[in-house]
């Protein structure tokens, strides 16, 4: 998370295995309950629903806007980053990624999906958050990882990601 003027830029990678932010990695599973569950680890409360995050992994869907799961994961990612900074109210600009093969076709729809509520309030682990989403930037996945280093790169470059590399 980076602060720019009065806005926090929060990068979120909505992977099927894990949701990643600058400072966190969490299994991307979403389980929605109509009543408060007895076990409340990683509990998001939004729109009258109780959403448990991270208990498993999200199943594959080619379009990440077909259900509310990625929106819930976004709120969770925002809460995680703000929580680490000790902030509960913020103006936020989201930087999100899509797989390169779907980027051109889905970027506008994904941006609209992320902006479905410009002002959003939710509770994460019993703490209330009030967020104004100022905008969304959608990038091909991997781009955000090298954006600040592009000026130092020349020629042909490849991005390699390995969760098992040390």
Tab-separated table of N, CA and C in Angstrom:
chain	number	residue	atom	x	y	z
A	1	UNK	N	0.850	-1.165	0.000
A	1	UNK	CA	0.000	0.000	0.000
A	1	UNK	C	0.899	1.231	0.000
A	2	UNK	N	0.549	2.159	-0.850
A	2	UNK	CA	1.312	3.398	-0.965
A	2	UNK	C	0.354	4.566	-0.789
A	3	UNK	N	0.771	5.573	-0.046
A	3	UNK	CA	-0.048	6.767	0.099
A	3	UNK	C	0.405	7.792	-0.934
A	4	UNK	N	-0.552	8.321	-1.693
A	4	UNK	CA	-0.287	9.361	-2.679
A	4	UNK	C	-1.288	10.480	-2.423
A	5	UNK	N	-0.809	11.623	-1.963
A	5	UNK	CA	-1.668	12.718	-1.513
A	5	UNK	C	-2.592	12.186	-0.422
A	6	UNK	N	-3.894	12.248	-0.616
A	6	UNK	CA	-4.839	11.750	0.403
A	6	UNK	C	-5.421	10.394	0.042
A	7	UNK	N	-4.786	9.682	-0.866
A	7	UNK	CA	-5.310	8.414	-1.354
A	7	UNK	C	-4.306	7.294	-1.103
A	8	UNK	N	-4.837	6.148	-0.701
A	8	UNK	CA	-4.012	4.955	-0.539
A	8	UNK	C	-4.193	4.082	-1.776
A	9	UNK	N	-3.098	3.763	-2.423
A	9	UNK	CA	-3.121	2.869	-3.578
A	9	UNK	C	-2.872	1.467	-3.050
A	10	UNK	N	-3.858	0.595	-3.297
A	10	UNK	CA	-3.767	-0.773	-2.791
A	10	UNK	C	-3.784	-1.734	-3.971
A	11	UNK	N	-2.718	-2.492	-4.105
A	11	UNK	CA	-2.625	-3.507	-5.141
A	11	UNK	C	-3.175	-4.825	-4.627
A	12	UNK	N	-4.021	-5.454	-5.440
A	12	UNK	CA	-4.616	-6.730	-5.054
A	12	UNK	C	-4.549	-7.684	-6.233
A	13	UNK	N	-4.017	-8.870	-5.984
A	13	UNK	CA	-3.964	-9.932	-6.983
A	13	UNK	C	-4.982	-10.983	-6.572
A	14	UNK	N	-6.037	-11.119	-7.375
A	14	UNK	CA	-7.140	-12.046	-7.089
A	14	UNK	C	-6.840	-13.414	-7.688
A	15	UNK	N	-5.909	-14.133	-7.116
A	15	UNK	CA	-5.583	-15.459	-7.617
A	15	UNK	C	-6.600	-16.493	-7.177
A	16	UNK	N	-6.671	-17.602	-7.910
A	16	UNK	CA	-7.585	-18.676	-7.516
A	16	UNK	C	-7.059	-19.406	-6.292
A	17	UNK	N	-5.753	-19.484	-6.162
A	17	UNK	CA	-5.178	-20.136	-4.999
A	17	UNK	C	-5.086	-19.196	-3.813
A	18	UNK	N	-4.581	-17.996	-4.065
A	18	UNK	CA	-4.366	-17.042	-2.981
A	18	UNK	C	-4.706	-15.624	-3.419
A	19	UNK	N	-5.178	-14.843	-2.475
A	19	UNK	CA	-5.349	-13.406	-2.636
A	19	UNK	C	-4.072	-12.776	-2.107
A	20	UNK	N	-3.468	-11.902	-2.914
A	20	UNK	CA	-2.212	-11.297	-2.495
A	20	UNK	C	-2.343	-9.779	-2.498
A	21	UNK	N	-1.809	-9.169	-1.425
A	21	UNK	CA	-1.663	-7.723	-1.358
A	21	UNK	C	-0.173	-7.464	-1.141
A	22	UNK	N	0.198	-6.221	-0.977
A	22	UNK	CA	1.616	-5.911	-0.782
A	22	UNK	C	2.188	-6.586	0.456
A	23	UNK	N	1.352	-6.804	1.466
A	23	UNK	CA	1.855	-7.315	2.738
A	23	UNK	C	1.236	-8.622	3.208
A	24	UNK	N	0.321	-9.192	2.412
A	24	UNK	CA	-0.370	-10.394	2.878
A	24	UNK	C	-0.582	-11.402	1.753
A	25	UNK	N	-0.703	-12.647	2.140
A	25	UNK	CA	-1.103	-13.731	1.236
A	25	UNK	C	-2.115	-14.566	2.011
A	26	UNK	N	-3.293	-14.770	1.422
A	26	UNK	CA	-4.369	-15.492	2.085
A	26	UNK	C	-5.036	-16.426	1.084
A	27	UNK	N	-5.359	-17.631	1.504
A	27	UNK	CA	-6.111	-18.534	0.632
A	27	UNK	C	-7.382	-17.824	0.174
A	28	UNK	N	-7.727	-18.002	-1.088
A	28	UNK	CA	-8.796	-17.198	-1.698
A	28	UNK	C	-10.197	-17.769	-1.535
A	29	UNK	N	-10.381	-18.683	-0.624
A	29	UNK	CA	-11.705	-19.247	-0.401
A	29	UNK	C	-12.660	-18.255	0.233
A	30	UNK	N	-13.921	-18.328	-0.177
A	30	UNK	CA	-14.968	-17.458	0.344
A	30	UNK	C	-16.149	-18.332	0.744
A	31	UNK	N	-16.608	-18.168	1.967
A	31	UNK	CA	-17.790	-18.888	2.448
A	31	UNK	C	-18.734	-17.853	3.048
A	32	UNK	N	-19.944	-17.726	2.469
A	32	UNK	CA	-20.909	-16.710	2.876
A	32	UNK	C	-21.977	-17.345	3.769
A	33	UNK	N	-22.261	-16.670	4.884
A	33	UNK	CA	-23.263	-17.131	5.845
A	33	UNK	C	-24.304	-16.029	6.047
A	34	UNK	N	-25.546	-16.420	6.251
A	34	UNK	CA	-26.596	-15.456	6.564
A	34	UNK	C	-26.642	-15.119	8.050
A	35	UNK	N	-26.111	-15.996	8.874
A	35	UNK	CA	-26.034	-15.743	10.305
A	35	UNK	C	-24.570	-15.825	10.728
A	36	UNK	N	-24.264	-15.181	11.842
A	36	UNK	CA	-22.878	-15.144	12.302
A	36	UNK	C	-22.389	-16.542	12.658
A	37	UNK	N	-21.292	-16.983	12.046
A	37	UNK	CA	-20.775	-18.327	12.334
A	37	UNK	C	-20.119	-18.367	13.711
A	38	UNK	N	-20.050	-19.551	14.311
A	38	UNK	CA	-19.456	-19.660	15.649
A	38	UNK	C	-17.948	-19.391	15.655
A	39	UNK	N	-17.273	-19.726	14.558
A	39	UNK	CA	-15.837	-19.482	14.463
A	39	UNK	C	-15.627	-18.259	13.591
A	40	UNK	N	-14.909	-17.272	14.101
A	40	UNK	CA	-14.871	-15.962	13.455
A	40	UNK	C	-13.499	-15.541	12.962
A	41	UNK	N	-12.641	-16.452	12.666
A	41	UNK	CA	-11.330	-16.086	12.155
A	41	UNK	C	-11.472	-15.532	10.734
A	42	UNK	N	-10.869	-14.383	10.485
A	42	UNK	CA	-10.910	-13.723	9.172
A	42	UNK	C	-12.356	-13.531	8.696
A	43	UNK	N	-13.141	-12.852	9.523
A	43	UNK	CA	-14.560	-12.650	9.243
A	43	UNK	C	-14.821	-11.239	8.736
A	44	UNK	N	-15.454	-11.163	7.589
A	44	UNK	CA	-15.861	-9.911	6.969
A	44	UNK	C	-17.379	-9.829	7.065
A	45	UNK	N	-17.895	-8.700	7.523
A	45	UNK	CA	-19.339	-8.484	7.577
A	45	UNK	C	-19.672	-7.384	6.584
A	46	UNK	N	-20.535	-7.721	5.629
A	46	UNK	CA	-20.874	-6.765	4.578
A	46	UNK	C	-22.280	-7.053	4.059
A	47	UNK	N	-23.069	-6.013	3.927
A	47	UNK	CA	-24.394	-6.109	3.333
A	47	UNK	C	-25.254	-7.195	3.994
A	48	UNK	N	-25.174	-7.272	5.327
A	48	UNK	CA	-25.977	-8.242	6.066
A	48	UNK	C	-25.481	-9.675	5.991
A	49	UNK	N	-24.327	-9.881	5.388
A	49	UNK	CA	-23.750	-11.225	5.249
A	49	UNK	C	-22.493	-11.335	6.116
A	50	UNK	N	-22.214	-12.553	6.510
A	50	UNK	CA	-20.992	-12.879	7.251
A	50	UNK	C	-20.133	-13.728	6.313
A	51	UNK	N	-18.955	-13.221	5.985
A	51	UNK	CA	-18.128	-13.853	4.962
A	51	UNK	C	-16.816	-14.308	5.584
A	52	UNK	N	-16.606	-15.607	5.584
A	52	UNK	CA	-15.343	-16.183	6.070
A	52	UNK	C	-14.377	-16.268	4.888
A	53	UNK	N	-13.191	-15.754	5.092
A	53	UNK	CA	-12.177	-15.699	4.036
A	53	UNK	C	-11.029	-16.629	4.401
A	54	UNK	N	-10.518	-17.346	3.394
A	54	UNK	CA	-9.269	-18.071	3.545
A	54	UNK	C	-9.336	-19.494	4.028
A	55	UNK	N	-10.518	-20.066	4.118
A	55	UNK	CA	-10.603	-21.437	4.613
A	55	UNK	C	-10.287	-22.474	3.539
A	56	UNK	N	-10.308	-22.092	2.296
A	56	UNK	CA	-9.986	-22.995	1.183
A	56	UNK	C	-9.569	-22.131	-0.009
A	57	UNK	N	-9.565	-22.692	-1.193
A	57	UNK	CA	-9.201	-21.933	-2.392
A	57	UNK	C	-10.414	-21.795	-3.298
A	58	UNK	N	-10.458	-20.700	-4.029
A	58	UNK	CA	-11.560	-20.439	-4.951
A	58	UNK	C	-11.451	-21.372	-6.149
A	59	UNK	N	-12.585	-21.855	-6.596
A	59	UNK	CA	-12.578	-22.694	-7.798
A	59	UNK	C	-12.455	-21.802	-9.039
A	60	UNK	N	-11.951	-22.366	-10.095
A	60	UNK	CA	-11.668	-21.623	-11.314
A	60	UNK	C	-12.950	-21.203	-12.029
A	61	UNK	N	-13.000	-19.930	-12.411
A	61	UNK	CA	-14.002	-19.410	-13.343
A	61	UNK	C	-13.265	-18.457	-14.269
A	62	UNK	N	-13.579	-18.525	-15.550
A	62	UNK	CA	-12.868	-17.691	-16.524
A	62	UNK	C	-13.192	-16.205	-16.349
A	63	UNK	N	-14.376	-15.888	-15.831
A	63	UNK	CA	-14.794	-14.498	-15.635
A	63	UNK	C	-14.906	-14.246	-14.131
A	64	UNK	N	-14.075	-13.369	-13.609
A	64	UNK	CA	-14.022	-13.122	-12.168
A	64	UNK	C	-15.155	-12.236	-11.664
A	65	UNK	N	-16.086	-11.858	-12.548
A	65	UNK	CA	-17.202	-11.000	-12.144
A	65	UNK	C	-18.528	-11.753	-12.061
A	66	UNK	N	-18.519	-13.075	-12.189
A	66	UNK	CA	-19.771	-13.835	-12.242
A	66	UNK	C	-20.430	-14.024	-10.883
A	67	UNK	N	-19.693	-13.778	-9.789
A	67	UNK	CA	-20.273	-13.858	-8.456
A	67	UNK	C	-19.657	-12.749	-7.606
A	68	UNK	N	-20.010	-12.694	-6.359
A	68	UNK	CA	-19.518	-11.631	-5.474
A	68	UNK	C	-18.195	-11.982	-4.797
A	69	UNK	N	-17.688	-13.180	-5.016
A	69	UNK	CA	-16.496	-13.631	-4.292
A	69	UNK	C	-15.306	-12.683	-4.435
A	70	UNK	N	-14.993	-12.257	-5.641
A	70	UNK	CA	-13.821	-11.394	-5.825
A	70	UNK	C	-14.048	-10.003	-5.242
A	71	UNK	N	-15.294	-9.564	-5.182
A	71	UNK	CA	-15.591	-8.293	-4.525
A	71	UNK	C	-15.351	-8.431	-3.017
A	72	UNK	N	-15.856	-9.523	-2.442
A	72	UNK	CA	-15.611	-9.770	-1.019
A	72	UNK	C	-14.114	-9.875	-0.732
A	73	UNK	N	-13.395	-10.557	-1.598
A	73	UNK	CA	-11.945	-10.675	-1.432
A	73	UNK	C	-11.266	-9.311	-1.524
A	74	UNK	N	-11.793	-8.440	-2.372
A	74	UNK	CA	-11.248	-7.084	-2.498
A	74	UNK	C	-11.435	-6.316	-1.193
A	75	UNK	N	-12.643	-6.372	-0.639
A	75	UNK	CA	-12.884	-5.702	0.641
A	75	UNK	C	-11.954	-6.258	1.716
A	76	UNK	N	-11.781	-7.556	1.701
A	76	UNK	CA	-10.873	-8.195	2.646
A	76	UNK	C	-9.436	-7.680	2.446
A	77	UNK	N	-8.973	-7.631	1.197
A	77	UNK	CA	-7.626	-7.141	0.911
A	77	UNK	C	-7.442	-5.698	1.362
A	78	UNK	N	-8.462	-4.869	1.132
A	78	UNK	CA	-8.417	-3.482	1.593
A	78	UNK	C	-8.303	-3.452	3.115
A	79	UNK	N	-9.149	-4.238	3.781
A	79	UNK	CA	-9.137	-4.270	5.250
A	79	UNK	C	-7.784	-4.725	5.789
A	80	UNK	N	-7.193	-5.749	5.178
A	80	UNK	CA	-5.896	-6.241	5.643
A	80	UNK	C	-4.828	-5.152	5.560
A	81	UNK	N	-4.768	-4.470	4.424
A	81	UNK	CA	-3.758	-3.424	4.258
A	81	UNK	C	-4.007	-2.244	5.196
A	82	UNK	N	-5.251	-1.788	5.299
A	82	UNK	CA	-5.557	-0.670	6.188
A	82	UNK	C	-5.320	-1.051	7.647
A	83	UNK	N	-5.682	-2.272	8.001
A	83	UNK	CA	-5.496	-2.750	9.365
A	83	UNK	C	-4.020	-2.715	9.763
A	84	UNK	N	-3.162	-3.156	8.865
A	84	UNK	CA	-1.720	-3.147	9.154
A	84	UNK	C	-1.189	-1.735	9.372
A	85	UNK	N	-1.846	-0.749	8.733
A	85	UNK	CA	-1.429	0.648	8.885
A	85	UNK	C	-2.176	1.351	10.020
A	86	UNK	N	-3.093	0.643	10.681
A	86	UNK	CA	-3.852	1.241	11.773
A	86	UNK	C	-4.886	2.253	11.307
A	87	UNK	N	-5.429	2.045	10.110
A	87	UNK	CA	-6.378	2.989	9.503
A	87	UNK	C	-7.727	2.301	9.333
A	88	UNK	N	-8.806	3.032	9.611
A	88	UNK	CA	-10.149	2.469	9.406
A	88	UNK	C	-10.981	3.283	8.423
A	89	UNK	N	-10.537	4.472	8.069
A	89	UNK	CA	-11.215	5.297	7.067
A	89	UNK	C	-10.185	5.745	6.045
A	90	UNK	N	-10.536	5.603	4.751
A	90	UNK	CA	-9.541	5.956	3.741
A	90	UNK	C	-10.168	6.171	2.375
A	91	UNK	N	-9.495	7.005	1.596
A	91	UNK	CA	-9.738	7.085	0.158
A	91	UNK	C	-8.790	6.079	-0.468
A	92	UNK	N	-9.316	5.245	-1.367
A	92	UNK	CA	-8.526	4.143	-1.923
A	92	UNK	C	-8.606	4.156	-3.440
A	93	UNK	N	-7.478	3.892	-4.064
A	93	UNK	CA	-7.426	3.597	-5.497
A	93	UNK	C	-6.911	2.166	-5.607
A	94	UNK	N	-7.671	1.315	-6.283
A	94	UNK	CA	-7.298	-0.087	-6.413
A	94	UNK	C	-6.457	-0.311	-7.662
A	95	UNK	N	-5.413	-1.086	-7.531
A	95	UNK	CA	-4.612	-1.558	-8.663
A	95	UNK	C	-4.766	-3.069	-8.685
A	96	UNK	N	-5.479	-3.574	-9.690
A	96	UNK	CA	-5.798	-4.998	-9.750
A	96	UNK	C	-5.309	-5.584	-11.069
A	97	UNK	N	-5.144	-6.892	-11.091
A	97	UNK	CA	-4.634	-7.547	-12.286
A	97	UNK	C	-5.578	-8.604	-12.815
A	98	UNK	N	-5.491	-8.815	-14.110
A	98	UNK	CA	-6.190	-9.905	-14.789
A	98	UNK	C	-5.172	-10.706	-15.584
A	99	UNK	N	-5.406	-12.010	-15.746
A	99	UNK	CA	-4.512	-12.784	-16.604
A	99	UNK	C	-4.434	-12.147	-17.994
A	100	UNK	N	-3.257	-12.155	-18.577
A	100	UNK	CA	-3.029	-11.506	-19.857
A	100	UNK	C	-4.018	-11.947	-20.927
A	101	UNK	N	-4.373	-13.238	-20.958
A	101	UNK	CA	-5.257	-13.729	-22.018
A	101	UNK	C	-6.681	-13.179	-21.899
A	102	UNK	N	-7.087	-12.679	-20.716
A	102	UNK	CA	-8.430	-12.118	-20.543
A	102	UNK	C	-8.414	-10.605	-20.382
A	103	UNK	N	-7.237	-10.032	-20.329
A	103	UNK	CA	-7.102	-8.611	-20.017
A	103	UNK	C	-7.924	-7.725	-20.954
A	104	UNK	N	-7.734	-7.850	-22.245
A	104	UNK	CA	-8.433	-6.969	-23.195
A	104	UNK	C	-9.941	-7.134	-23.129
A	105	UNK	N	-10.391	-8.370	-23.028
A	105	UNK	CA	-11.831	-8.650	-23.039
A	105	UNK	C	-12.523	-8.253	-21.740
A	106	UNK	N	-11.852	-8.404	-20.592
A	106	UNK	CA	-12.535	-8.253	-19.307
A	106	UNK	C	-12.157	-7.017	-18.507
A	107	UNK	N	-11.171	-6.233	-18.923
A	107	UNK	CA	-10.684	-5.154	-18.054
A	107	UNK	C	-11.753	-4.123	-17.716
A	108	UNK	N	-12.593	-3.725	-18.687
A	108	UNK	CA	-13.631	-2.729	-18.399
A	108	UNK	C	-14.685	-3.300	-17.451
A	109	UNK	N	-15.104	-4.530	-17.687
A	109	UNK	CA	-16.103	-5.171	-16.836
A	109	UNK	C	-15.557	-5.374	-15.416
A	110	UNK	N	-14.285	-5.759	-15.308
A	110	UNK	CA	-13.675	-5.961	-14.000
A	110	UNK	C	-13.559	-4.639	-13.240
A	111	UNK	N	-13.227	-3.580	-13.937
A	111	UNK	CA	-13.149	-2.258	-13.320
A	111	UNK	C	-14.520	-1.820	-12.801
A	112	UNK	N	-15.560	-2.002	-13.602
A	112	UNK	CA	-16.925	-1.659	-13.173
A	112	UNK	C	-17.337	-2.503	-11.971
A	113	UNK	N	-16.987	-3.766	-11.993
A	113	UNK	CA	-17.289	-4.686	-10.891
A	113	UNK	C	-16.638	-4.184	-9.600
A	114	UNK	N	-15.381	-3.776	-9.677
A	114	UNK	CA	-14.674	-3.280	-8.500
A	114	UNK	C	-15.244	-1.947	-8.010
A	115	UNK	N	-15.827	-1.160	-8.918
A	115	UNK	CA	-16.385	0.153	-8.572
A	115	UNK	C	-17.875	0.099	-8.262
A	116	UNK	N	-18.435	-1.075	-8.049
A	116	UNK	CA	-19.880	-1.177	-7.851
A	116	UNK	C	-20.384	-0.368	-6.668
A	117	UNK	N	-19.547	-0.078	-5.704
A	117	UNK	CA	-19.893	0.784	-4.573
A	117	UNK	C	-18.740	1.747	-4.329
A	118	UNK	N	-18.936	2.989	-4.704
A	118	UNK	CA	-17.879	3.985	-4.534
A	118	UNK	C	-17.576	4.222	-3.050
A	119	UNK	N	-18.635	4.260	-2.250
A	119	UNK	CA	-18.487	4.398	-0.799
A	119	UNK	C	-18.970	3.102	-0.165
A	120	UNK	N	-18.103	2.474	0.580
A	120	UNK	CA	-18.447	1.167	1.132
A	120	UNK	C	-18.046	1.101	2.605
A	121	UNK	N	-18.941	0.527	3.389
A	121	UNK	CA	-18.662	0.294	4.800
A	121	UNK	C	-18.797	-1.194	5.071
A	122	UNK	N	-17.895	-1.705	5.876
A	122	UNK	CA	-17.907	-3.120	6.224
A	122	UNK	C	-17.174	-3.293	7.542
A	123	UNK	N	-17.310	-4.462	8.111
A	123	UNK	CA	-16.630	-4.785	9.359
A	123	UNK	C	-15.689	-5.949	9.080
A	124	UNK	N	-14.461	-5.808	9.536
A	124	UNK	CA	-13.487	-6.890	9.426
A	124	UNK	C	-12.970	-7.177	10.831
A	125	UNK	N	-13.154	-8.416	11.266
A	125	UNK	CA	-12.718	-8.840	12.607
A	125	UNK	C	-13.136	-7.835	13.689
A	126	UNK	N	-14.430	-7.489	13.669
A	126	UNK	CA	-15.068	-6.608	14.659
A	126	UNK	C	-14.619	-5.151	14.604
A	127	UNK	N	-13.972	-4.735	13.529
A	127	UNK	CA	-13.575	-3.334	13.377
A	127	UNK	C	-14.241	-2.775	12.121
A	128	UNK	N	-14.906	-1.625	12.277
A	128	UNK	CA	-15.642	-1.010	11.168
A	128	UNK	C	-14.693	-0.206	10.271
A	129	UNK	N	-14.868	-0.395	8.958
A	129	UNK	CA	-14.087	0.330	7.959
A	129	UNK	C	-15.018	1.136	7.074
A	130	UNK	N	-14.583	2.334	6.751
A	130	UNK	CA	-15.318	3.211	5.849
A	130	UNK	C	-14.360	3.619	4.727
A	131	UNK	N	-14.680	3.203	3.506
A	131	UNK	CA	-13.749	3.369	2.391
A	131	UNK	C	-14.435	4.069	1.223
A	132	UNK	N	-13.744	5.044	0.671
A	132	UNK	CA	-14.187	5.688	-0.564
A	132	UNK	C	-13.262	5.184	-1.672
A	133	UNK	N	-13.820	4.431	-2.618
A	133	UNK	CA	-13.007	3.915	-3.723
A	133	UNK	C	-13.019	4.960	-4.834
A	134	UNK	N	-11.883	5.622	-4.994
A	134	UNK	CA	-11.773	6.712	-5.955
A	134	UNK	C	-11.616	6.233	-7.384
A	135	UNK	N	-11.050	5.057	-7.549
A	135	UNK	CA	-10.843	4.549	-8.892
A	135	UNK	C	-10.201	3.182	-8.872
A	136	UNK	N	-10.127	2.606	-10.061
A	136	UNK	CA	-9.551	1.276	-10.239
A	136	UNK	C	-8.663	1.306	-11.469
A	137	UNK	N	-7.481	0.784	-11.347
A	137	UNK	CA	-6.599	0.579	-12.497
A	137	UNK	C	-6.436	-0.921	-12.669
A	138	UNK	N	-6.715	-1.412	-13.871
A	138	UNK	CA	-6.609	-2.842	-14.153
A	138	UNK	C	-5.386	-3.051	-15.043
A	139	UNK	N	-4.526	-3.956	-14.644
A	139	UNK	CA	-3.294	-4.242	-15.366
A	139	UNK	C	-3.238	-5.726	-15.718
A	140	UNK	N	-2.437	-6.078	-16.711
A	140	UNK	CA	-2.159	-7.507	-16.908
A	140	UNK	C	-1.415	-8.010	-15.674
A	141	UNK	N	-1.764	-9.191	-15.173
A	141	UNK	CA	-1.094	-9.707	-13.983
A	141	UNK	C	0.406	-9.769	-14.214
A	142	UNK	N	1.134	-9.420	-13.188
A	142	UNK	CA	2.592	-9.385	-13.260
A	142	UNK	C	3.124	-7.996	-13.544
A	143	UNK	N	2.346	-7.166	-14.207
A	143	UNK	CA	2.790	-5.816	-14.556
A	143	UNK	C	3.094	-4.998	-13.308
A	144	UNK	N	2.223	-5.087	-12.311
A	144	UNK	CA	2.410	-4.310	-11.085
A	144	UNK	C	3.715	-4.660	-10.376
A	145	UNK	N	4.157	-5.890	-10.539
A	145	UNK	CA	5.379	-6.325	-9.865
A	145	UNK	C	6.620	-5.627	-10.416
A	146	UNK	N	6.567	-5.159	-11.654
A	146	UNK	CA	7.746	-4.551	-12.266
A	146	UNK	C	7.552	-3.089	-12.635
A	147	UNK	N	6.362	-2.553	-12.407
A	147	UNK	CA	6.041	-1.194	-12.845
A	147	UNK	C	7.091	-0.169	-12.431
A	148	UNK	N	7.487	-0.184	-11.173
A	148	UNK	CA	8.435	0.810	-10.688
A	148	UNK	C	9.867	0.552	-11.161
A	149	UNK	N	10.090	-0.563	-11.866
A	149	UNK	CA	11.429	-0.890	-12.359
A	149	UNK	C	11.543	-0.790	-13.886
A	150	UNK	N	10.451	-0.417	-14.563
A	150	UNK	CA	10.452	-0.387	-16.027
A	150	UNK	C	11.538	0.528	-16.594
A	151	UNK	N	11.793	1.631	-15.933
A	151	UNK	CA	12.804	2.581	-16.431
A	151	UNK	C	14.201	1.971	-16.467
A	152	UNK	N	14.436	0.940	-15.659
A	152	UNK	CA	15.744	0.294	-15.603
A	152	UNK	C	15.863	-0.891	-16.561
A	153	UNK	N	14.769	-1.229	-17.244
A	153	UNK	CA	14.762	-2.402	-18.123
A	153	UNK	C	14.928	-1.976	-19.571
A	154	UNK	N	15.669	-2.771	-20.288
A	154	UNK	CA	15.806	-2.527	-21.725
A	154	UNK	C	15.763	-3.879	-22.430
A	155	UNK	N	15.462	-3.863	-23.703
A	155	UNK	CA	15.393	-5.116	-24.438
A	155	UNK	C	14.160	-5.917	-24.073
A	156	UNK	N	14.235	-7.225	-24.277
A	156	UNK	CA	13.128	-8.128	-23.984
A	156	UNK	C	13.262	-8.627	-22.553
A	157	UNK	N	12.172	-8.567	-21.801
A	157	UNK	CA	12.174	-9.009	-20.410
A	157	UNK	C	11.035	-9.991	-20.195
A	158	UNK	N	11.231	-10.880	-19.246
A	158	UNK	CA	10.205	-11.860	-18.916
A	158	UNK	C	9.968	-11.816	-17.411
A	159	UNK	N	8.703	-11.937	-17.020
A	159	UNK	CA	8.355	-12.000	-15.604
A	159	UNK	C	8.141	-13.465	-15.258
A	160	UNK	N	8.811	-13.908	-14.198
A	160	UNK	CA	8.679	-15.293	-13.763
A	160	UNK	C	8.216	-15.273	-12.314
A	161	UNK	N	7.203	-16.045	-12.022
A	161	UNK	CA	6.698	-16.098	-10.653
A	161	UNK	C	6.676	-17.545	-10.210
A	162	UNK	N	7.216	-17.793	-9.042
A	162	UNK	CA	7.234	-19.149	-8.512
A	162	UNK	C	6.998	-19.096	-7.017
A	163	UNK	N	5.884	-19.665	-6.557
A	163	UNK	CA	5.598	-19.610	-5.133
A	163	UNK	C	6.497	-20.544	-4.331
A	164	UNK	N	7.172	-21.469	-4.994
A	164	UNK	CA	8.018	-22.411	-4.298
A	164	UNK	C	9.500	-22.020	-4.344
A	165	UNK	N	9.836	-20.950	-5.066
A	165	UNK	CA	11.229	-20.522	-5.177
A	165	UNK	C	11.693	-19.923	-3.860
A	166	UNK	N	12.975	-20.057	-3.601
A	166	UNK	CA	13.532	-19.478	-2.371
A	166	UNK	C	14.557	-18.434	-2.741
